[in-house]
Amino acid sequence: MPITFNVISRKNIQKPNDPPKFYADIIGDGKTTLEDLAKYASTVSTVSKADILAVLESTFSKIADDVADGKIVYVGEYFTLQAGGSSEGKDTADEVNASSIKSVKTIFRPGKMIKMH
């Protein structure tokens, strides 16, 4: 199924007098759950859906823990996850501490197997 999108216009805030440009705004269409992944995997292997679900749950739990611990998690050639974020600027290096961090997010980088699809 192809990716669906809407066409939207955006002005360049650095050049407010320029006319807006038009962009494709990709729309999420449907969803795939952990249950769906387990069901699919059980149809293409000899492992039961319950066993696959248990493996997926433990794998994603470990991924979440490792990202929260600041590790870069490489999931084969599919994707990489790591923590990132932003912090307040301080006048000196000594002033920077954990409370300087304003937000934390997970950075997703697609790998070769996702980029090619």
XYZ file of N, CA, C and O in Angstrom:
468
model
N 0.848 -1.184 0.000
C 0.000 0.000 0.000
C 0.890 1.242 0.000
O 1.823 1.345 0.780
N 0.634 2.193 -0.874
C 1.466 3.388 -0.936
C 1.222 4.314 0.264
O 0.179 4.253 0.915
N 2.189 5.152 0.514
C 2.069 6.147 1.588
C 1.090 7.221 1.131
O 1.144 7.688 -0.011
N 0.183 7.620 2.039
C -0.777 8.680 1.711
C -0.302 10.002 2.317
O 0.390 10.017 3.331
N -0.696 11.096 1.678
C -0.265 12.406 2.157
C -1.263 13.485 1.765
O -2.061 13.314 0.857
N -1.203 14.589 2.499
C -1.912 15.816 2.160
C -0.889 16.820 1.659
O 0.288 16.741 2.017
N -1.331 17.770 0.869
C -0.457 18.851 0.425
C -0.709 20.042 1.341
O -1.846 20.460 1.543
N 0.380 20.563 1.923
C 0.262 21.722 2.816
C 1.219 22.813 2.344
O 2.196 22.536 1.657
N 0.915 24.050 2.719
C 1.817 25.152 2.385
C 2.498 25.628 3.663
O 1.897 25.624 4.734
N 3.749 26.036 3.511
C 4.514 26.561 4.649
C 5.311 27.758 4.179
O 5.936 27.730 3.129
N 5.313 28.783 5.009
C 6.137 29.953 4.745
C 7.497 29.742 5.400
O 7.609 29.082 6.422
N 8.521 30.295 4.814
C 9.855 30.272 5.390
C 9.936 31.418 6.399
O 9.893 32.586 6.013
N 10.058 31.097 7.686
C 10.046 32.160 8.701
C 11.291 33.042 8.617
O 11.281 34.160 9.095
N 12.339 32.548 7.967
C 13.530 33.369 7.775
C 13.374 34.327 6.601
O 14.118 35.293 6.488
N 12.405 34.026 5.730
C 12.116 34.896 4.579
C 10.605 35.107 4.510
O 9.921 34.597 3.622
N 10.060 35.903 5.446
C 8.607 36.042 5.538
C 7.946 36.682 4.318
O 6.745 36.510 4.107
N 8.691 37.374 3.488
C 8.099 38.015 2.310
C 8.017 37.078 1.103
O 7.349 37.393 0.121
N 8.728 35.961 1.167
C 8.670 34.988 0.066
C 7.328 34.268 0.095
O 6.739 34.073 1.160
N 6.848 33.860 -1.071
C 5.587 33.103 -1.092
C 5.786 31.721 -0.431
O 6.900 31.195 -0.401
N 4.716 31.145 0.089
C 4.856 29.829 0.715
C 5.213 28.764 -0.321
O 4.945 28.914 -1.509
N 5.838 27.694 0.157
C 6.118 26.534 -0.691
C 5.190 25.407 -0.256
O 4.670 25.413 0.858
N 4.999 24.460 -1.140
C 4.077 23.364 -0.863
C 4.852 22.075 -0.609
O 5.854 21.798 -1.266
N 4.354 21.323 0.362
C 5.041 20.109 0.807
C 4.045 18.968 0.956
O 2.861 19.178 1.191
N 4.567 17.746 0.851
C 3.765 16.558 1.134
C 3.827 16.313 2.636
O 4.904 16.230 3.217
N 2.675 16.234 3.281
C 2.563 15.948 4.716
C 2.054 14.513 4.848
O 0.881 14.229 4.605
N 2.952 13.605 5.186
C 2.611 12.181 5.230
C 1.635 11.903 6.360
O 1.785 12.397 7.469
N 0.626 11.105 6.044
C -0.435 10.774 6.992
C -0.286 9.321 7.417
O -0.134 8.441 6.565
N -0.328 9.075 8.713
C -0.332 7.700 9.201
C -1.642 7.040 8.799
O -2.714 7.614 8.932
N -1.558 5.835 8.278
C -2.751 5.144 7.792
C -2.751 3.727 8.338
O -1.999 2.880 7.856
N -3.561 3.466 9.337
C -3.609 2.143 9.950
C -2.534 2.000 11.008
O -1.805 2.941 11.309
N -2.439 0.814 11.567
C -1.426 0.580 12.588
C -1.064 -0.900 12.603
O -1.819 -1.754 12.134
N 0.110 -1.177 13.121
C 0.562 -2.540 13.347
C 0.926 -2.635 14.818
O 1.712 -1.821 15.308
N 0.345 -3.585 15.509
C 0.583 -3.758 16.943
C 1.580 -4.883 17.190
O 1.908 -5.657 16.286
N 2.018 -4.989 18.419
C 2.895 -6.082 18.816
C 2.196 -7.418 18.573
O 2.809 -8.388 18.110
N 0.913 -7.449 18.840
C 0.102 -8.647 18.593
C 0.124 -9.019 17.101
O 0.262 -10.186 16.737
N 0.004 -8.011 16.239
C 0.059 -8.253 14.794
C 1.408 -8.837 14.379
O 1.472 -9.751 13.553
N 2.487 -8.291 14.941
C 3.815 -8.789 14.615
C 3.971 -10.249 15.040
O 4.511 -11.073 14.288
N 3.490 -10.556 16.241
C 3.591 -11.929 16.742
C 2.756 -12.882 15.896
O 3.183 -13.998 15.582
N 1.563 -12.454 15.521
C 0.683 -13.296 14.710
C 1.331 -13.588 13.353
O 1.351 -14.728 12.895
N 1.885 -12.548 12.725
C 2.552 -12.737 11.440
C 3.737 -13.681 11.580
O 3.899 -14.617 10.789
N 4.582 -13.423 12.598
C 5.776 -14.255 12.780
C 5.406 -15.710 13.008
O 6.098 -16.614 12.530
N 4.288 -15.960 13.690
C 3.884 -17.349 13.935
C 3.410 -18.034 12.654
O 3.493 -19.255 12.546
N 2.937 -17.261 11.683
C 2.482 -17.872 10.423
C 3.642 -18.226 9.503
O 3.474 -19.041 8.605
N 4.792 -17.603 9.699
C 5.942 -17.878 8.833
C 7.040 -18.666 9.556
O 8.160 -18.762 9.068
N 6.714 -19.190 10.748
C 7.687 -19.984 11.493
C 6.966 -21.101 12.238
O 5.741 -21.202 12.189
N 7.723 -21.895 12.943
C 7.138 -22.995 13.722
C 6.931 -22.605 15.177
O 6.526 -23.427 15.990
N 7.182 -21.351 15.503
C 7.054 -20.871 16.878
C 5.638 -20.338 17.102
O 5.069 -19.683 16.228
N 5.078 -20.611 18.273
C 3.706 -20.161 18.556
C 3.645 -18.661 18.747
O 4.638 -18.011 19.088
N 2.456 -18.101 18.542
C 2.241 -16.667 18.723
C 2.550 -16.255 20.159
O 3.175 -15.217 20.387
N 2.162 -17.057 21.130
C 2.419 -16.738 22.540
C 3.921 -16.672 22.828
O 4.391 -15.765 23.530
N 4.679 -17.611 22.260
C 6.133 -17.595 22.464
C 6.773 -16.389 21.793
O 7.660 -15.743 22.357
N 6.320 -16.067 20.596
C 6.854 -14.897 19.887
C 6.518 -13.624 20.645
O 7.363 -12.739 20.800
N 5.292 -13.512 21.131
C 4.888 -12.330 21.903
C 5.768 -12.167 23.138
O 6.194 -11.052 23.469
N 6.074 -13.271 23.825
C 6.941 -13.212 25.009
C 8.336 -12.719 24.636
O 8.922 -11.876 25.338
N 8.863 -13.195 23.513
C 10.189 -12.767 23.063
C 10.172 -11.290 22.677
O 11.072 -10.530 23.047
N 9.148 -10.867 21.933
C 9.062 -9.460 21.538
C 8.935 -8.541 22.752
O 9.602 -7.502 22.825
N 8.086 -8.905 23.700
C 7.908 -8.093 24.910
C 9.235 -7.939 25.656
O 9.604 -6.840 26.066
N 9.951 -9.042 25.845
C 11.214 -8.961 26.585
C 12.262 -8.187 25.781
O 13.040 -7.419 26.346
N 12.274 -8.342 24.460
C 13.225 -7.626 23.617
C 12.978 -6.123 23.665
O 13.910 -5.332 23.875
N 11.720 -5.708 23.499
C 11.430 -4.276 23.499
C 11.585 -3.669 24.887
O 11.953 -2.499 25.014
N 11.360 -4.447 25.922
C 11.603 -3.970 27.285
C 13.096 -3.693 27.480
O 13.486 -2.662 28.053
N 13.932 -4.587 26.993
C 15.386 -4.410 27.083
C 15.830 -3.204 26.263
O 16.665 -2.409 26.709
N 15.263 -3.036 25.078
C 15.595 -1.875 24.253
C 15.258 -0.582 25.000
O 16.065 0.344 25.057
N 14.068 -0.522 25.584
C 13.644 0.686 26.315
C 14.578 0.959 27.487
O 14.977 2.112 27.720
N 14.943 -0.081 28.235
C 15.861 0.094 29.375
C 17.217 0.607 28.915
O 17.798 1.511 29.534
N 17.749 0.036 27.845
C 19.073 0.433 27.366
C 19.082 1.860 26.824
O 20.028 2.611 27.074
N 18.032 2.258 26.104
C 17.951 3.646 25.624
C 17.878 4.594 26.822
O 18.556 5.618 26.849
N 17.094 4.228 27.832
C 16.983 5.062 29.030
C 18.313 5.162 29.775
O 18.577 6.159 30.451
N 19.170 4.149 29.636
C 20.492 4.167 30.262
C 21.530 4.882 29.402
O 22.716 4.899 29.737
N 21.108 5.438 28.267
C 22.012 6.199 27.419
C 22.758 5.387 26.381
O 23.655 5.905 25.714
N 22.416 4.120 26.236
C 23.083 3.288 25.239
C 22.486 3.529 23.856
O 21.334 3.915 23.727
N 23.299 3.292 22.828
C 22.812 3.291 21.456
C 22.435 1.855 21.147
O 23.260 0.952 21.283
N 21.197 1.637 20.757
C 20.703 0.286 20.501
C 20.604 0.074 18.995
O 19.848 0.755 18.313
N 21.397 -0.872 18.509
C 21.394 -1.230 17.091
C 20.515 -2.463 16.916
O 20.795 -3.507 17.494
N 19.467 -2.357 16.140
C 18.564 -3.481 15.897
C 18.856 -3.984 14.473
O 18.138 -3.686 13.519
N 19.942 -4.722 14.383
C 20.381 -5.256 13.104
C 20.505 -4.163 12.066
O 20.981 -3.061 12.360
N 20.076 -4.476 10.869
C 20.097 -3.495 9.779
C 18.743 -2.799 9.639
O 18.459 -2.187 8.622
N 17.910 -2.888 10.697
C 16.571 -2.304 10.640
C 16.531 -0.878 11.169
O 16.031 0.022 10.510
N 17.040 -0.667 12.382
C 17.029 0.682 12.930
C 17.952 0.791 14.126
O 18.412 -0.209 14.676
N 18.222 2.053 14.507
C 19.021 2.376 15.681
C 18.205 3.335 16.532
O 17.543 4.231 16.002
N 18.245 3.140 17.849
C 17.579 4.042 18.795
C 18.604 4.556 19.794
O 19.487 3.808 20.220
N 18.454 5.815 20.170
C 19.284 6.366 21.236
C 18.584 7.579 21.839
O 17.681 8.157 21.227
N 19.003 7.943 23.035
C 18.440 9.112 23.698
C 19.084 10.376 23.134
O 20.252 10.384 22.753
N 18.313 11.428 23.080
C 18.803 12.740 22.670
C 17.978 13.779 23.405
O 17.115 13.438 24.208
N 18.224 15.038 23.157
C 17.415 16.053 23.817
C 18.014 17.422 23.670
O 18.879 17.662 22.839
N 17.541 18.321 24.525
C 18.038 19.692 24.494
C 18.263 20.168 25.924
O 17.677 19.636 26.866
N 19.129 21.174 26.050
C 19.419 21.705 27.381
C 19.543 23.221 27.329
O 19.642 23.815 26.254
N 19.526 23.823 28.499
C 19.702 25.271 28.608
C 21.168 25.617 28.379
O 22.055 24.880 28.801
N 21.407 26.757 27.732
C 22.774 27.241 27.577
C 23.241 27.903 28.855
O 22.485 28.642 29.504
N 24.447 27.634 29.272
C 25.038 28.227 30.478
C 26.280 29.010 30.081
O 26.896 28.756 29.049
N 26.673 29.943 30.926
C 27.827 30.786 30.627
C 29.155 30.051 30.763
O 30.120 30.367 30.078
N 29.221 29.078 31.675
C 30.460 28.324 31.866
C 30.160 26.829 31.875
O 29.035 26.407 32.185
N 31.173 26.032 31.584
C 31.013 24.581 31.579
C 30.671 24.058 32.968
O 29.923 23.083 33.107
N 31.177 24.700 34.005
C 30.911 24.254 35.382
C 29.442 24.396 35.774
O 28.978 23.711 36.683
N 28.719 25.272 35.112
C 27.306 25.474 35.428
C 26.397 24.404 34.826
O 25.243 24.284 35.219
N 26.906 23.658 33.881
C 26.094 22.636 33.214
C 26.012 21.394 34.096
O 27.021 20.851 34.528
N 24.768 20.978 34.387
C 24.537 19.751 35.157
C 23.246 19.109 34.660
O 22.626 19.592 33.715
N 22.836 18.031 35.296
C 21.648 17.294 34.843
C 20.403 18.171 34.828
O 19.531 17.991 33.975
N 20.299 19.132 35.732
C 19.106 19.983 35.749
C 19.082 20.961 34.568
O 18.066 21.613 34.328
N 20.180 21.058 33.825
C 20.214 21.902 32.632
C 19.443 21.272 31.480
O 19.098 21.950 30.514
N 19.192 19.967 31.555
C 18.500 19.269 30.484
C 17.026 19.646 30.508
O 16.349 19.475 31.521
N 16.520 20.183 29.375
C 15.125 20.622 29.288
C 14.204 19.520 28.790
O 13.069 19.414 29.217
N 14.676 18.724 27.850
C 13.824 17.667 27.314
C 14.682 16.498 26.846
O 15.828 16.675 26.458
N 14.086 15.318 26.922
C 14.744 14.100 26.456
C 13.797 13.426 25.479
O 12.583 13.401 25.690
N 14.352 12.913 24.399
C 13.532 12.215 23.408
C 14.319 11.020 22.888
O 15.527 10.912 23.109
N 13.635 10.143 22.217
C 14.285 9.006 21.592
C 14.526 9.335 20.128
O 13.616 9.769 19.423
N 15.752 9.138 19.679
C 16.111 9.385 18.285
C 16.066 8.056 17.547
O 16.703 7.089 17.962
N 15.305 8.015 16.470
C 15.161 6.835 15.619
C 15.916 7.079 14.332
O 15.705 8.100 13.675
N 16.793 6.146 13.990
C 17.489 6.227 12.709
C 17.204 4.946 11.929
O 17.580 3.866 12.373
N 16.551 5.064 10.793
C 16.267 3.859 10.012
C 17.561 3.257 9.472
O 18.488 3.977 9.121
N 17.595 1.952 9.438
C 18.739 1.239 8.877
C 18.485 0.880 7.421
O 17.465 1.240 6.827
N 19.414 0.148 6.871
C 19.359 -0.209 5.453
C 18.067 -0.943 5.092
O 17.484 -0.698 4.040
N 17.578 -1.822 5.942
C 16.397 -2.610 5.629
C 15.120 -1.776 5.596
O 14.174 -2.098 4.891
N 15.072 -0.686 6.347
C 13.895 0.193 6.337
C 14.042 1.244 5.238
O 13.067 1.564 4.556
N 15.234 1.764 5.031
C 15.439 2.777 3.997
C 15.123 2.259 2.604
O 14.682 2.997 1.748
N 15.344 0.971 2.366
C 15.160 0.450 1.026
C 13.710 0.123 0.709
O 13.370 -0.146 -0.424
N 12.830 0.165 1.662
C 11.412 -0.154 1.403
C 10.599 1.079 1.172
O 10.738 2.111 1.548
